[in-house]
mmCIF file of C-alpha atoms in Angstrom:
data_model
loop_
_atom_site.group_PDB
_atom_site.id
_atom_site.type_symbol
_atom_site.label_atom_id
_atom_site.label_comp_id
_atom_site.label_asym_id
_atom_site.label_seq_id
_atom_site.Cartn_x
_atom_site.Cartn_y
_atom_site.Cartn_z
ATOM 1 C CA UNK A 188 -0.117 -0.004 0.122
ATOM 2 C CA UNK A 189 2.879 2.469 0.791
ATOM 3 C CA UNK A 190 4.795 1.205 -2.577
ATOM 4 C CA UNK A 191 1.445 2.033 -4.455
ATOM 5 C CA UNK A 192 1.275 5.624 -2.691
ATOM 6 C CA UNK A 193 4.859 6.180 -3.604
ATOM 7 C CA UNK A 194 4.014 5.444 -7.349
ATOM 8 C CA UNK A 195 0.937 7.571 -7.071
ATOM 9 C CA UNK A 196 2.072 10.383 -6.355
ATOM 10 C CA UNK A 197 5.524 10.358 -8.136
ATOM 11 C CA UNK A 198 3.128 9.881 -11.070
ATOM 12 C CA UNK A 199 1.914 13.525 -11.064
ATOM 13 C CA UNK A 200 3.532 16.855 -12.253
ATOM 14 C CA UNK A 201 5.829 18.899 -10.586
ATOM 15 C CA UNK A 202 3.349 21.854 -9.819
ATOM 16 C CA UNK A 203 1.043 19.347 -8.635
ATOM 17 C CA UNK A 204 3.474 18.906 -5.062
ATOM 18 C CA UNK A 205 2.619 22.473 -3.759
ATOM 19 C CA UNK A 206 -1.521 22.556 -3.909
ATOM 20 C CA UNK A 207 -1.295 20.919 -0.662
ATOM 21 C CA UNK A 208 0.765 21.299 3.255
ATOM 22 C CA UNK A 209 3.214 18.836 2.572
ATOM 23 C CA UNK A 210 3.223 17.588 6.435
ATOM 24 C CA UNK A 211 -0.594 17.372 5.996
ATOM 25 C CA UNK A 212 -0.495 15.491 3.111
ATOM 26 C CA UNK A 213 1.937 12.945 4.532
ATOM 27 C CA UNK A 214 -0.307 12.879 7.787
ATOM 28 C CA UNK A 215 -3.818 12.019 5.783
ATOM 29 C CA UNK A 216 -1.655 9.443 3.853
ATOM 30 C CA UNK A 217 -0.354 7.617 6.504
ATOM 31 C CA UNK A 218 -4.138 7.668 8.288
ATOM 32 C CA UNK A 219 -5.631 6.615 5.057
ATOM 33 C CA UNK A 220 -3.040 3.869 4.687
ATOM 34 C CA UNK A 221 -3.443 2.379 8.300
ATOM 35 C CA UNK A 222 -7.173 3.108 8.137
ATOM 36 C CA UNK A 223 -7.668 0.886 4.677
ATOM 37 C CA UNK A 224 -5.659 -1.725 7.328
ATOM 38 C CA UNK A 225 -7.666 -1.428 10.352
ATOM 39 C CA UNK A 226 -11.112 -1.615 7.910
ATOM 40 C CA UNK A 227 -10.000 -5.282 6.238
ATOM 41 C CA UNK A 228 -8.681 -6.421 9.658
ATOM 42 C CA UNK A 229 -12.137 -5.733 11.548
ATOM 43 C CA UNK A 230 -13.543 -7.256 8.460
ATOM 44 C CA UNK A 231 -11.960 -10.490 8.672
ATOM 45 C CA UNK A 232 -11.671 -10.758 12.614
ATOM 46 C CA UNK A 233 -15.182 -9.547 13.675
ATOM 47 C CA UNK A 234 -17.764 -9.266 10.622
ATOM 48 C CA UNK A 235 -16.932 -12.699 8.765
ATOM 49 C CA UNK A 236 -17.335 -14.521 12.190
ATOM 50 C CA UNK A 237 -20.112 -12.816 13.724
ATOM 51 C CA UNK A 238 -21.794 -13.486 10.718
ATOM 52 C CA UNK A 239 -21.106 -17.009 10.694
ATOM 53 C CA UNK A 240 -21.678 -17.213 13.848
ATOM 54 C CA UNK A 241 -25.471 -15.887 13.662
ATOM 55 C CA UNK A 242 -26.169 -18.179 10.647
ATOM 56 C CA UNK A 243 -24.883 -20.924 12.817
ATOM 57 C CA UNK A 244 -26.560 -19.883 16.241
ATOM 58 C CA UNK A 245 -30.046 -19.076 14.368
ATOM 59 C CA UNK A 246 -30.116 -22.565 12.465
ATOM 60 C CA UNK A 247 -29.025 -23.939 16.200
ATOM 61 C CA UNK A 248 -32.090 -22.499 17.637
ATOM 62 C CA UNK A 249 -34.463 -23.221 14.730
ATOM 63 C CA UNK A 250 -33.954 -26.942 15.416
ATOM 64 C CA UNK A 251 -34.828 -26.703 19.409
ATOM 65 C CA UNK A 252 -37.254 -23.887 19.103
ATOM 66 C CA UNK A 253 -38.313 -22.067 15.774
ATOM 67 C CA UNK A 254 -40.195 -19.144 18.297
ATOM 68 C CA UNK A 255 -37.001 -18.012 19.571
ATOM 69 C CA UNK A 256 -34.973 -18.061 16.748
ATOM 70 C CA UNK A 257 -37.599 -16.410 14.641
ATOM 71 C CA UNK A 258 -37.473 -13.889 17.459
ATOM 72 C CA UNK A 259 -33.621 -13.489 17.916
ATOM 73 C CA UNK A 260 -33.930 -13.109 14.307
ATOM 74 C CA UNK A 261 -36.290 -10.112 14.768
ATOM 75 C CA UNK A 262 -33.517 -8.420 17.805
ATOM 76 C CA UNK A 263 -30.847 -9.098 15.474
ATOM 77 C CA UNK A 264 -32.686 -6.991 12.728
ATOM 78 C CA UNK A 265 -33.433 -4.206 15.056
ATOM 79 C CA UNK A 266 -29.689 -4.157 16.209
ATOM 80 C CA UNK A 267 -28.266 -3.860 12.975
ATOM 81 C CA UNK A 268 -30.903 -1.408 11.516
ATOM 82 C CA UNK A 269 -30.397 0.937 14.457
ATOM 83 C CA UNK A 270 -26.679 0.824 14.085
ATOM 84 C CA UNK A 271 -26.758 1.472 10.426
ATOM 85 C CA UNK A 272 -29.631 4.425 10.997
ATOM 86 C CA UNK A 273 -27.452 5.943 13.796
ATOM 87 C CA UNK A 274 -24.135 5.826 12.234
ATOM 88 C CA UNK A 275 -25.201 7.642 8.753
ATOM 89 C CA UNK A 276 -26.589 10.188 11.199
ATOM 90 C CA UNK A 277 -22.959 10.384 13.021
ATOM 91 C CA UNK A 278 -20.961 10.035 9.893
ATOM 92 C CA UNK A 279 -21.253 14.430 9.179
ATOM 93 C CA UNK A 280 -20.165 14.903 12.105
ATOM 94 C CA UNK A 281 -17.350 12.273 12.032
ATOM 95 C CA UNK A 282 -16.283 14.123 8.862
ATOM 96 C CA UNK A 283 -16.400 17.872 10.797
ATOM 97 C CA UNK A 284 -14.599 16.209 13.584
ATOM 98 C CA UNK A 285 -11.599 14.721 11.638
ATOM 99 C CA UNK A 286 -11.249 18.113 9.367
ATOM 100 C CA UNK A 287 -10.936 20.084 12.617
ATOM 101 C CA UNK A 288 -8.280 17.290 13.950
ATOM 102 C CA UNK A 289 -6.207 18.081 10.477
ATOM 103 C CA UNK A 290 -6.455 22.240 10.439
ATOM 104 C CA UNK A 291 -5.133 21.665 14.067
ATOM 105 C CA UNK A 292 -2.252 19.645 13.095
ATOM 106 C CA UNK A 293 -1.867 22.140 10.062
ATOM 107 C CA UNK A 294 -1.697 25.045 12.364
ATOM 108 C CA UNK A 295 0.767 23.499 14.735
ATOM 109 C CA UNK A 296 3.079 22.499 12.384
ATOM 110 C CA UNK A 297 3.711 25.769 10.637
ATOM 111 C CA UNK A 298 4.222 27.297 13.554
ATOM 112 C CA UNK A 299 7.153 24.805 14.387
ATOM 113 C CA UNK A 300 8.320 25.393 10.519
ATOM 114 C CA UNK A 301 8.447 29.002 10.976
ATOM 115 C CA UNK A 302 9.262 29.366 14.809
ATOM 116 C CA UNK A 303 12.779 31.920 13.729
ATOM 117 C CA UNK A 304 10.434 34.237 11.925
ATOM 118 C CA UNK A 305 7.767 34.074 14.774
ATOM 119 C CA UNK A 306 9.928 35.158 17.665
ATOM 120 C CA UNK A 307 12.099 37.670 15.432
ATOM 121 C CA UNK A 308 8.422 39.398 14.865
ATOM 122 C CA UNK A 309 7.249 38.774 18.235
ATOM 123 C CA UNK A 310 4.514 37.145 17.674
ATOM 124 C CA UNK A 311 4.925 34.324 20.131
ATOM 125 C CA UNK A 312 2.027 35.041 22.273
ATOM 126 C CA UNK A 313 -0.626 35.304 19.409
ATOM 127 C CA UNK A 314 0.323 32.255 18.018
ATOM 128 C CA UNK A 315 0.197 30.563 21.199
ATOM 129 C CA UNK A 316 -3.448 31.849 22.134
ATOM 130 C CA UNK A 317 -4.844 31.560 18.906
ATOM 131 C CA UNK A 318 -3.367 27.854 18.832
ATOM 132 C CA UNK A 319 -4.958 27.218 22.481
ATOM 133 C CA UNK A 320 -8.187 28.447 21.282
ATOM 134 C CA UNK A 321 -8.352 26.538 17.997
ATOM 135 C CA UNK A 322 -7.288 23.482 20.692
ATOM 136 C CA UNK A 323 -10.087 24.372 22.874
ATOM 137 C CA UNK A 324 -12.587 24.262 20.006
ATOM 138 C CA UNK A 325 -12.040 21.378 18.413
ATOM 139 C CA UNK A 326 -11.837 19.254 21.674
ATOM 140 C CA UNK A 327 -14.954 20.631 22.738
ATOM 141 C CA UNK A 328 -16.229 19.306 18.723
ATOM 142 C CA UNK A 329 -14.755 16.373 19.573
ATOM 143 C CA UNK A 330 -15.758 15.649 22.995
ATOM 144 C CA UNK A 331 -19.654 16.178 21.858
ATOM 145 C CA UNK A 332 -19.014 13.726 19.138
ATOM 146 C CA UNK A 333 -17.746 10.704 21.662
ATOM 147 C CA UNK A 334 -20.686 11.779 23.869
ATOM 148 C CA UNK A 335 -23.488 11.528 21.052
ATOM 149 C CA UNK A 336 -21.810 7.999 20.059
ATOM 150 C CA UNK A 337 -21.121 7.158 23.605
ATOM 151 C CA UNK A 338 -25.082 7.618 24.471
ATOM 152 C CA UNK A 339 -26.082 5.652 21.357
ATOM 153 C CA UNK A 340 -23.940 2.709 22.829
ATOM 154 C CA UNK A 341 -25.524 2.245 26.222
ATOM 155 C CA UNK A 342 -28.739 2.619 24.797
ATOM 156 C CA UNK A 343 -28.087 -0.514 22.360
ATOM 157 C CA UNK A 344 -25.915 -2.404 25.048
ATOM 158 C CA UNK A 345 -28.676 -1.919 27.581
ATOM 159 C CA UNK A 346 -31.633 -3.076 24.932
ATOM 160 C CA UNK A 347 -29.157 -6.255 23.932
ATOM 161 C CA UNK A 348 -29.057 -7.063 27.666
ATOM 162 C CA UNK A 349 -32.921 -6.628 27.867
ATOM 163 C CA UNK A 350 -33.256 -8.803 24.655
ATOM 164 C CA UNK A 351 -31.380 -11.269 26.080
ATOM 165 C CA UNK A 352 -33.098 -11.549 29.143
ATOM 166 C CA UNK A 353 -36.111 -11.899 27.278
ATOM 167 C CA UNK A 354 -35.800 -14.814 25.226
ATOM 168 C CA UNK A 355 -34.359 -16.537 28.430
ATOM 169 C CA UNK A 356 -37.723 -15.901 29.661
ATOM 170 C CA UNK A 357 -39.522 -17.483 26.727
ATOM 171 C CA UNK A 358 -37.278 -20.717 27.147
ATOM 172 C CA UNK A 359 -38.132 -20.753 30.672
ATOM 173 C CA UNK A 360 -41.594 -20.694 30.113
ATOM 174 C CA UNK A 361 -41.450 -23.471 27.289
ATOM 175 C CA UNK A 362 -39.492 -25.326 29.969
ATOM 176 C CA UNK A 363 -42.462 -24.675 32.760
ATOM 177 C CA UNK A 364 -44.514 -26.374 30.146
ATOM 178 C CA UNK A 365 -42.133 -29.288 30.423
ATOM 179 C CA UNK A 366 -41.492 -28.916 26.616
ATOM 180 C CA UNK A 367 -37.717 -28.439 27.066
ATOM 181 C CA UNK A 368 -34.918 -29.618 29.564
ATOM 182 C CA UNK A 369 -32.124 -27.831 31.449
ATOM 183 C CA UNK A 370 -29.874 -28.291 29.009
ATOM 184 C CA UNK A 371 -31.844 -26.869 26.259
ATOM 185 C CA UNK A 372 -32.177 -23.763 28.714
ATOM 186 C CA UNK A 373 -28.875 -23.508 29.107
ATOM 187 C CA UNK A 374 -27.940 -23.857 25.365
ATOM 188 C CA UNK A 375 -30.963 -21.496 24.563
ATOM 189 C CA UNK A 376 -29.522 -18.929 26.664
ATOM 190 C CA UNK A 377 -25.751 -19.500 25.723
ATOM 191 C CA UNK A 378 -26.569 -19.235 22.074
ATOM 192 C CA UNK A 379 -28.575 -16.124 22.354
ATOM 193 C CA UNK A 380 -26.626 -14.122 24.678
ATOM 194 C CA UNK A 381 -23.334 -15.195 22.609
ATOM 195 C CA UNK A 382 -24.711 -14.079 19.555
ATOM 196 C CA UNK A 383 -26.756 -10.800 20.774
ATOM 197 C CA UNK A 384 -23.629 -9.706 22.706
ATOM 198 C CA UNK A 385 -21.633 -10.132 19.189
ATOM 199 C CA UNK A 386 -24.100 -8.193 17.105
ATOM 200 C CA UNK A 387 -23.463 -5.643 19.635
ATOM 201 C CA UNK A 388 -19.201 -5.870 19.309
ATOM 202 C CA UNK A 389 -20.962 -5.782 15.734
ATOM 203 C CA UNK A 390 -22.052 -2.666 16.502
ATOM 204 C CA UNK A 391 -19.075 -1.146 17.797
ATOM 205 C CA UNK A 392 -17.264 -2.139 14.364
ATOM 206 C CA UNK A 393 -19.840 -0.578 12.144
ATOM 207 C CA UNK A 394 -19.547 2.877 14.410
ATOM 208 C CA UNK A 395 -15.291 2.436 13.955
ATOM 209 C CA UNK A 396 -15.409 1.273 10.201
ATOM 210 C CA UNK A 397 -17.437 4.707 9.195
ATOM 211 C CA UNK A 398 -14.494 6.719 11.576
ATOM 212 C CA UNK A 399 -11.966 4.908 9.842
ATOM 213 C CA UNK A 400 -13.693 5.613 6.179
ATOM 214 C CA UNK A 401 -13.120 9.352 6.722
ATOM 215 C CA UNK A 402 -9.738 9.156 6.772
ATOM 216 C CA UNK A 403 -9.500 6.787 3.617
ATOM 217 C CA UNK A 404 -11.876 8.964 1.473
ATOM 218 C CA UNK A 405 -9.633 11.573 2.355
ATOM 219 C CA UNK A 406 -6.484 9.965 1.328
ATOM 220 C CA UNK A 407 -8.130 8.655 -1.917
ATOM 221 C CA UNK A 408 -8.760 12.671 -2.351
ATOM 222 C CA UNK A 409 -4.847 12.646 -3.090
ATOM 223 C CA UNK A 410 -4.348 9.360 -4.227
ATOM 224 C CA UNK A 411 -7.103 9.850 -7.023
ATOM 225 C CA UNK A 412 -5.679 13.034 -8.397
ATOM 226 C CA UNK A 413 -3.979 12.222 -12.065
ATOM 227 C CA UNK A 414 -1.534 14.266 -13.945
ATOM 228 C CA UNK A 415 -2.692 17.360 -15.365
ATOM 229 C CA UNK A 416 -0.718 16.187 -18.632
ATOM 230 C CA UNK A 417 1.653 13.717 -19.967
ATOM 231 C CA UNK A 418 5.302 14.187 -19.613
ATOM 232 C CA UNK A 419 6.768 12.563 -22.558
ATOM 233 C CA UNK A 420 10.439 12.226 -24.357
ATOM 234 C CA UNK A 421 13.761 10.894 -23.876
ATOM 235 C CA UNK A 422 14.715 9.667 -20.746
ATOM 236 C CA UNK A 423 18.077 9.272 -21.587
ATOM 237 C CA UNK A 424 19.665 11.947 -23.845
ATOM 238 C CA UNK A 425 22.886 11.133 -25.082
ATOM 239 C CA UNK A 426 24.947 14.730 -25.180
ATOM 240 C CA UNK A 427 28.394 15.746 -27.265
ATOM 241 C CA UNK A 428 29.731 18.797 -27.879
ATOM 242 C CA UNK A 429 28.904 22.040 -27.065
ATOM 243 C CA UNK A 430 25.826 23.328 -26.139
ATOM 244 C CA UNK A 431 25.559 26.787 -27.600
ATOM 245 C CA UNK A 432 22.947 29.542 -27.256
ATOM 246 C CA UNK A 433 22.067 31.642 -30.465
ATOM 247 C CA UNK A 434 20.597 34.666 -30.480
ATOM 248 C CA UNK A 435 20.155 35.641 -26.789
ATOM 249 C CA UNK A 436 20.199 38.545 -25.001
ATOM 250 C CA UNK A 437 19.241 39.300 -21.256
ATOM 251 C CA UNK A 438 18.133 42.610 -19.443
#
């Protein structure tokens, strides 16, 4: 991925390198590469195993109790839909939050690059006050974004806990009707509780992936750039003799 990034950047024309702050560009590229790795990791280690667990557990539950399997499937759909809906609403806030941090990083790196000039012009106090003001605004927005996400997580986990005990209650009712043994009750409890909490973990993953996608999108805004014109010509020129300038003047 890093090799791909370098090759893509080196394919651009010289004039395109001055369009963005180099330190900020490096930060965006590094975050983008890291985000792509994490997305792949989460899909392989969390999403695929969780989906496989849901399918196997639902089939197993259906073998013992179609009623509980149906209830569990509905609860799973509700949790999925809830998480997806929240992520869609949260996505713009995540983008703004990450933009704020990128601008904060750019301002700080600009200051470090011009320390001598800032000190010479006696502007150190101004830069420090400006930096701290921007830092406070960025942090405040970040906290608000995280609080909104944490409230959703608490509500979803509370619902998951309720759903687990609801499924257990159904199994106990069937046990009292002499339809199940204690072993079957324990099996149903184990499957439902594990599936529900795996869904909750998957919900956390679906919250993290949009955050990673923000960095990935910014990475592709740089990597997807194409050269403004095609550079052509001989890369190796065999020079012999003198270099001569005719009819050249200078003022």
